[in-house]
Coordinates of C-alpha atoms in Angstrom, one line a residue:
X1 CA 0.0 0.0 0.0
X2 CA 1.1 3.4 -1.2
X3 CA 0.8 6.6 0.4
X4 CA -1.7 9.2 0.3
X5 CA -2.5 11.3 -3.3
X6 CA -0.5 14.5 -3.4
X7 CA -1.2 17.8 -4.7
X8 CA 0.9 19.4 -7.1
X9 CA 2.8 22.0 -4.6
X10 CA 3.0 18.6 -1.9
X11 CA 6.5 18.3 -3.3
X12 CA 8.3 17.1 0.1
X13 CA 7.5 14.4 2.6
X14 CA 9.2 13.5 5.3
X15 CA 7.1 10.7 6.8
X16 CA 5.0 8.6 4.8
X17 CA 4.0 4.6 4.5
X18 CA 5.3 2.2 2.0
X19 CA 4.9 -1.4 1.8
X20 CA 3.4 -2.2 5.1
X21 CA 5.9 0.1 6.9
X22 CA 6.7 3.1 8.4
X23 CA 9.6 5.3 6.1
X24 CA 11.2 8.7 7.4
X25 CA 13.2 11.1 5.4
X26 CA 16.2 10.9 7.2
X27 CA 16.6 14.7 8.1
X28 CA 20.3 14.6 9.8
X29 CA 21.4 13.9 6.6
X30 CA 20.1 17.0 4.6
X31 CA 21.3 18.7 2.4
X32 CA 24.3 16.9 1.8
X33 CA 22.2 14.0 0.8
X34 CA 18.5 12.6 0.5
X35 CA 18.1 9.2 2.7
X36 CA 15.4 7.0 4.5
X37 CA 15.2 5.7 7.4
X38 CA 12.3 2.3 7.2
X39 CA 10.8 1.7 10.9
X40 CA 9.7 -2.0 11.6
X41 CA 8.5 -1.8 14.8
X42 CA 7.5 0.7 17.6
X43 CA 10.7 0.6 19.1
X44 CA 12.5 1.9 15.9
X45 CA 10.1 4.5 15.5
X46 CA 10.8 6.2 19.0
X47 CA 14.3 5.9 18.6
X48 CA 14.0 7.9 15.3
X49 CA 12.0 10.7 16.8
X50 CA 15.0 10.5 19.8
X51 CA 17.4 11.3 17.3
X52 CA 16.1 13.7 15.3
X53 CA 15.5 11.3 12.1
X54 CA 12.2 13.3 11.8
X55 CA 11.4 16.7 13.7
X56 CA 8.8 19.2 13.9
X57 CA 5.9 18.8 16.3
X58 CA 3.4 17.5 13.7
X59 CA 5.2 15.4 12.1
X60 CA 6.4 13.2 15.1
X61 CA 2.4 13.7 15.4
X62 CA 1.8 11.7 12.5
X63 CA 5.2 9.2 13.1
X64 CA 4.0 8.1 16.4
X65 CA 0.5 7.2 14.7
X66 CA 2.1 5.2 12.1
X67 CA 4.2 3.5 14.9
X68 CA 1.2 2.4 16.7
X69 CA -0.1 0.7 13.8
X70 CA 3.0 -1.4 13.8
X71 CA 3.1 -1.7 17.8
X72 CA -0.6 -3.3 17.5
X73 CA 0.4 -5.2 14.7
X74 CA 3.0 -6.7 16.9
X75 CA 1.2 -7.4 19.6
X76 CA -1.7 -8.9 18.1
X77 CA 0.6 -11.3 16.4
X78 CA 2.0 -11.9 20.2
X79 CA -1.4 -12.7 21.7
X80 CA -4.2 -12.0 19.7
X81 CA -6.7 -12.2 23.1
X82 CA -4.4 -9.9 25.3
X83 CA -2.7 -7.8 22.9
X84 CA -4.3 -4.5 24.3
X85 CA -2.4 -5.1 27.6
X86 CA 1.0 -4.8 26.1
X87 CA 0.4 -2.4 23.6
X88 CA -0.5 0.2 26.1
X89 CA 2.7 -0.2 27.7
X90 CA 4.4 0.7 24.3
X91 CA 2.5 3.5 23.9
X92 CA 4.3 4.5 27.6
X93 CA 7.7 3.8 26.1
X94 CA 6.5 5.9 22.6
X95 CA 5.1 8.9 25.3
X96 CA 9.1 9.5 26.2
X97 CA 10.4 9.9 23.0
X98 CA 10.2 13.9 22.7
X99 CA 8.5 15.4 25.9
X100 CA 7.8 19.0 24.3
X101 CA 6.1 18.8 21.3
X102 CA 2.4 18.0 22.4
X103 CA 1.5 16.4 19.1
X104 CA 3.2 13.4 20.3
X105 CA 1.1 13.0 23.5
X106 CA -1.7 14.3 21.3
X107 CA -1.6 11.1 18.7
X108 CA -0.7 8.6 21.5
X109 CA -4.4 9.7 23.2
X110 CA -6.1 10.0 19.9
X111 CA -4.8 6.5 18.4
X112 CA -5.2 4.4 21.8
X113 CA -8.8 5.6 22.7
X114 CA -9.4 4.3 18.9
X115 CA -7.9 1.5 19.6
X116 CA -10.1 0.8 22.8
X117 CA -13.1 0.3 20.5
X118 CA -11.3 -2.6 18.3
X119 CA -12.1 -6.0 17.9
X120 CA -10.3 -8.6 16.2
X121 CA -7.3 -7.6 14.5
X122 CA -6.6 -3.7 14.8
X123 CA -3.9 -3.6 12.1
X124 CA -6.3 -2.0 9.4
X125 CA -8.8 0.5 11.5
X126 CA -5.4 1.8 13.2
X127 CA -3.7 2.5 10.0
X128 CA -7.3 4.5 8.4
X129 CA -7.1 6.3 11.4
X130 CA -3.3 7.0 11.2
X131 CA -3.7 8.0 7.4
X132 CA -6.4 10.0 8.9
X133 CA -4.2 12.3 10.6
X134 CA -1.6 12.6 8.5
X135 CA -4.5 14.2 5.6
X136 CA -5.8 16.3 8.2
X137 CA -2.8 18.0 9.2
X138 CA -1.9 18.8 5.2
X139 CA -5.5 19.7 5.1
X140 CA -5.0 22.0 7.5
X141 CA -1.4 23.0 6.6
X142 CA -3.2 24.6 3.5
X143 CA -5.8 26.5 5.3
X144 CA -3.3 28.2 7.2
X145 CA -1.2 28.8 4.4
X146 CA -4.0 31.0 2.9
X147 CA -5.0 32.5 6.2
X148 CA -1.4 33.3 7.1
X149 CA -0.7 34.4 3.6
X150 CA -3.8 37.2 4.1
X151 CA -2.2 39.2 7.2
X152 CA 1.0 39.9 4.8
X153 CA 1.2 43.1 2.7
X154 CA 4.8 42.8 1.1
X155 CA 8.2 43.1 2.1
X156 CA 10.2 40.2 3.6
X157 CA 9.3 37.4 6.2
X158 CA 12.0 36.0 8.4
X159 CA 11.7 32.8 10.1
X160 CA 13.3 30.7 12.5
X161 CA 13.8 26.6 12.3
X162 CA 11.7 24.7 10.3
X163 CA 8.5 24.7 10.2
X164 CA 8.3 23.6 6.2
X165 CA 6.6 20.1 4.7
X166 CA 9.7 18.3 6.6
X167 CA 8.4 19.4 10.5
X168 CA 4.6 18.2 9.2
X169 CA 2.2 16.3 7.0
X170 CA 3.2 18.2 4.1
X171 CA 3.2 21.6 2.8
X172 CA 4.4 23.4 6.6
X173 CA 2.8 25.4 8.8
X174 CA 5.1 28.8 8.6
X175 CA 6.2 27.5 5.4
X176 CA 2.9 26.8 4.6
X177 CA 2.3 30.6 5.2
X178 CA 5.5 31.8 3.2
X179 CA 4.6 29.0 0.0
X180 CA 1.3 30.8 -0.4
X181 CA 2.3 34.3 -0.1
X182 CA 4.9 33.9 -2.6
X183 CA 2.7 31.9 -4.9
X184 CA 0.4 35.3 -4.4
X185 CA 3.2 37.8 -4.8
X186 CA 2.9 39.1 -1.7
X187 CA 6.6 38.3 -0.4
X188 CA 9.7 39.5 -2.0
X189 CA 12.1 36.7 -0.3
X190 CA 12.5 34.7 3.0
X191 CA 15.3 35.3 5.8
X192 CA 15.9 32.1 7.7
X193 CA 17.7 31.7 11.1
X194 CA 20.7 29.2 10.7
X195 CA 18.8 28.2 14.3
X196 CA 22.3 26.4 16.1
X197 CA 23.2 23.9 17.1
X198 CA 21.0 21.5 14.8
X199 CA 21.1 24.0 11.7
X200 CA 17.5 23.7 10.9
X201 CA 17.1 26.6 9.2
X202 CA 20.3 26.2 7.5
X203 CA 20.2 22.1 6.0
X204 CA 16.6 22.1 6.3
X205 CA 14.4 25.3 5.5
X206 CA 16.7 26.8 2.6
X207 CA 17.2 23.1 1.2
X208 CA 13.1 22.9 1.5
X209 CA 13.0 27.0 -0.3
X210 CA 15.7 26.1 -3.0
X211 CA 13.8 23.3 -3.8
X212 CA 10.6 25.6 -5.0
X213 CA 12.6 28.5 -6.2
X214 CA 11.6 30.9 -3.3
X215 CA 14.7 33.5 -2.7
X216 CA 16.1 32.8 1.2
X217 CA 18.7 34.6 2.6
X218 CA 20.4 32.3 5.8
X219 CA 21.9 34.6 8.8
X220 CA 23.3 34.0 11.8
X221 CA 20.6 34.2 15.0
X222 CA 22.9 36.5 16.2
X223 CA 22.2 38.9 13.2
X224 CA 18.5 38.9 13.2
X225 CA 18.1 42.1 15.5
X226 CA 20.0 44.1 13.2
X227 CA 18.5 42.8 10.0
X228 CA 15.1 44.4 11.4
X229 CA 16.3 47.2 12.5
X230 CA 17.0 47.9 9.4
X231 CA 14.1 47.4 7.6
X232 CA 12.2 45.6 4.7
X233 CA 11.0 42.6 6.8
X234 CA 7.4 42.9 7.5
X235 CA 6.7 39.6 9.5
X236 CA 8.5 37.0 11.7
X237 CA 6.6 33.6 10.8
X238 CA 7.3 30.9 13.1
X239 CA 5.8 27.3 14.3
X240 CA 5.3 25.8 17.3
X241 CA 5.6 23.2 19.2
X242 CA 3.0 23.5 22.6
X243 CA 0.6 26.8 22.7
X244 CA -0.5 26.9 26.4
X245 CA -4.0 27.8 27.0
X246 CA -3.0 31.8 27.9
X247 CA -1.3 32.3 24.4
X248 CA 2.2 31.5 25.0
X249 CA 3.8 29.3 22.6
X250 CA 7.1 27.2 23.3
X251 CA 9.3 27.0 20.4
X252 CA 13.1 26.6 19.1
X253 CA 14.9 27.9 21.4
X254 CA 15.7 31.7 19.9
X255 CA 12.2 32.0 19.3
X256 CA 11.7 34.5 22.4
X257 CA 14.3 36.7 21.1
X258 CA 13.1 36.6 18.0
X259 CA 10.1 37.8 19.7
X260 CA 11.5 40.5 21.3
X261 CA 13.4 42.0 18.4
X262 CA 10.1 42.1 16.3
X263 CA 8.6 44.1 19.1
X264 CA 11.0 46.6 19.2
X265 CA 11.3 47.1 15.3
X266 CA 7.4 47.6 14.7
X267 CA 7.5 44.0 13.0
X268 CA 4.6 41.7 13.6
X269 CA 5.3 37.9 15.1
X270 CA 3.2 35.3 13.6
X271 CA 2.6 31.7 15.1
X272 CA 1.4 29.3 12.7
X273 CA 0.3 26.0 14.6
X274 CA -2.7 23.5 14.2
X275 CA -5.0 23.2 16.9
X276 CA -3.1 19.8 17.5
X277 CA -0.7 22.0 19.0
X278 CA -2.5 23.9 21.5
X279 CA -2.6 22.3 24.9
X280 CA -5.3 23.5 27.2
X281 CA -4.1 21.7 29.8
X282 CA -1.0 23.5 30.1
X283 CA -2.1 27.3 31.9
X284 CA 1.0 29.1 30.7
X285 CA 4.2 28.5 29.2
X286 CA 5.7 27.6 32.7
X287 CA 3.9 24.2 32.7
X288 CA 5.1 23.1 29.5
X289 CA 8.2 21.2 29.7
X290 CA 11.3 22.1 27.7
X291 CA 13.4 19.4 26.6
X292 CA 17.1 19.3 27.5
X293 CA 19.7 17.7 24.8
X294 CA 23.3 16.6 25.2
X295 CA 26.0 19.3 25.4
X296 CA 28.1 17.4 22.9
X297 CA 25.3 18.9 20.4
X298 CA 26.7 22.3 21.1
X299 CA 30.4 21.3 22.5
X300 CA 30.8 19.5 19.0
X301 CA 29.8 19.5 15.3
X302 CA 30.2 16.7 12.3
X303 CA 32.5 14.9 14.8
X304 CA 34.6 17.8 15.5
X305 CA 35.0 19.3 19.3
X306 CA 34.4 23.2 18.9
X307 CA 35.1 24.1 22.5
X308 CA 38.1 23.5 25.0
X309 CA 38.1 20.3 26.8
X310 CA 36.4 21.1 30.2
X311 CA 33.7 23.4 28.7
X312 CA 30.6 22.6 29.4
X313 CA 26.8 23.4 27.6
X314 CA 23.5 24.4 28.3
X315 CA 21.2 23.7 25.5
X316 CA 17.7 23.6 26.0
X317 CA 15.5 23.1 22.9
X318 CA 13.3 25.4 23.2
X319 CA 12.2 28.4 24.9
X320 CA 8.5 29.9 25.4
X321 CA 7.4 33.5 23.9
X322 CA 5.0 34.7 26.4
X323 CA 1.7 35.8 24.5
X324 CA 1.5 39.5 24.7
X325 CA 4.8 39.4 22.3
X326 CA 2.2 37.2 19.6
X327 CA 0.7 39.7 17.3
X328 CA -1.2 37.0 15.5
X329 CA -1.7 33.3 15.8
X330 CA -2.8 31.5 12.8
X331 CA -4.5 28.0 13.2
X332 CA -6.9 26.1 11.0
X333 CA -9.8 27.1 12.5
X334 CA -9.1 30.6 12.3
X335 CA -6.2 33.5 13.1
X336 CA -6.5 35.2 17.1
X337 CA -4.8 38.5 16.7
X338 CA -3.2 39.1 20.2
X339 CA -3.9 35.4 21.9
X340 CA -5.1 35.5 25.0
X341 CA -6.7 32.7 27.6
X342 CA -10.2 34.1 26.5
X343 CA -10.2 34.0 22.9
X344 CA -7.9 31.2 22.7
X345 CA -10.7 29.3 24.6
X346 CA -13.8 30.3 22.3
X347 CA -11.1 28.9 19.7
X348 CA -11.1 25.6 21.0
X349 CA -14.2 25.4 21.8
X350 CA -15.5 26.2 18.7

């Protein structure tokens, strides 16, 4: 079994199923070279979203619902009577992969509550619903895409990480927003973040902009102040990875001052996030939790040590932008301009 259709601008995938299983576009590997990783089992699939083989909250969304199909294939095939038993402790194991990006917690809930109502072999039902997903979130990559696109008058965007077709479903959320403005000639280029120490924005998000012929211009994080300051960028457009339910939105770390700079120039900041993103359960950004990775991630890079021996490295993921820094937040359902608990709230409840 093949994947889904694609439309013609759906140009880059980085999860999909082939043949029964579960394939990843291997993004460590990008640009250099264009490489899949093939998941098996549930226990493959975690350790890819561990290692950064895919990225971007919604896409490890729709990886950890494509890894349940194969951790109740498994345990069906273990003990067709008790299968549910073990296969809700995988789910546990999955839950630990990434704590940060709520889409993962999100599918986990969605595909086992499915799962609750199966009889006989689950295999097939769990994979509609997986595919399910996975058209819902290009669905509403799309949407936002146009909605985004609407609040933009000209100029330059700038935008930090990726948040292209590789971090989702397909098409991208801020991406999503920058492929539609320029297909509507409402953009004259794209500045991207290099976003240290993974280089997201630098193998990822200009490799993803090159690839459709969209002019991107890569600086240093460092240099983003100065590059508004000085003019000719009318929005920062970012994703997300956990909205709280007060507006504030944890992110790539650089995000907040990313923020901050915007507010200072007179440029408006722009979250672009599914609703599969927004977690109501956390009040503010202090409840969600922000992932910490090795310091050899910053100490080294490609194998080579960048700091003295006895250095060491702080390197949190991500960071939170408190909401009164969002000037618009842009989700299938609709765009809040200045999210707040309130109108986030009707949102969801909508």
């Amino acid at each position: 079994m093949r994947g889904m259709k694609r439309r013609e601008d759906d140009t880059v995938r980085a999860v999909d199923w082939v043949d029964g299983h579960l394939r990843l576009l291997d993004q460590r590997r990008l640009p250099e070279s264009v490489g899949y990783i093939d998941c098996y089992g549930l226990d493959e699939t975690a350790l890819a979203i561990a290692d950064m083989v895919v990225r971007g909250a919604p896409a490890i969304g729709i990886t950890a619902a494509y890894g349940i199909v194969l951790a109740a294939r498994a345990c069906f095939a273990g003990d067709p009577l008790q299968w549910k038993v073990r296969f809700l402790d995988e789910l546990a194991v999955l839950g630990k992969a990434r704590p940060t990006a709520v889409n993962l917690a999100w599918a986990i809930r969605r595909m086992s509550r499915f799962a609750e109502t199966l009889e006989g072999s689950p295999e097939a039902a769990l994979l509609a619903e997986a595919t399910r997903i996975h058209e819902q979130d290009i669905e509403a990559n799309y949407r936002m895409g146009d909605l985004g696109s609407g609040l933009i008058d000209g100029g330059a965007v700038l935008t930090h990480c990726n948040a292209g077709a590789l971090a989702t479903g397909g098409y991208g959320t801020a991406l999503g927003v920058v492929r539609s403005a320029w297909k509507s000639g409402k953009i004259t280029g794209v500045f991207a973040d290099e976003t240290r120490p993974w280089l997201q924005g630098s193998r990822l998000t200009a490799w993803e902009l090159v690839q459709e012929g969209i002019p991107v211009t890569l600086l240093c994080e460092g240099a983003s102040a100065s590059l508004l300051r000085r003019g000719g960028v009318s929005w920062v457009v970012v994703g997300a990875d956990r909205v709280a339910a007060n507006g504030d939105v944890a992110n790539k770390v650089g995000t907040y001052g990313l923020a901050l700079h915007a507010r200072r120039h007179g440029v408006g900041f722009m979250v672009v996030a599914p609703t599969s993103t927004v977690d109501m359960g956390s009040a503010d950004g202090d409840a969600i939790p922000v992932e910490q990775r090795p310091e050899d991630e910053v100490l080294r890079f490609a194998g080579h040590r960048l700091a003295p021996e006895g250095t060491r490295a702080w390197n949190p993921v991500f960071d939170t932008t408190p909401a009164d820094l969002v000037d618009a937040l842009v989700t299938e359902r609709g765009v809040i301009l200045r999210p707040d608990t309130g109108n986030l709230a009707r949102l969801m409840a909508a």
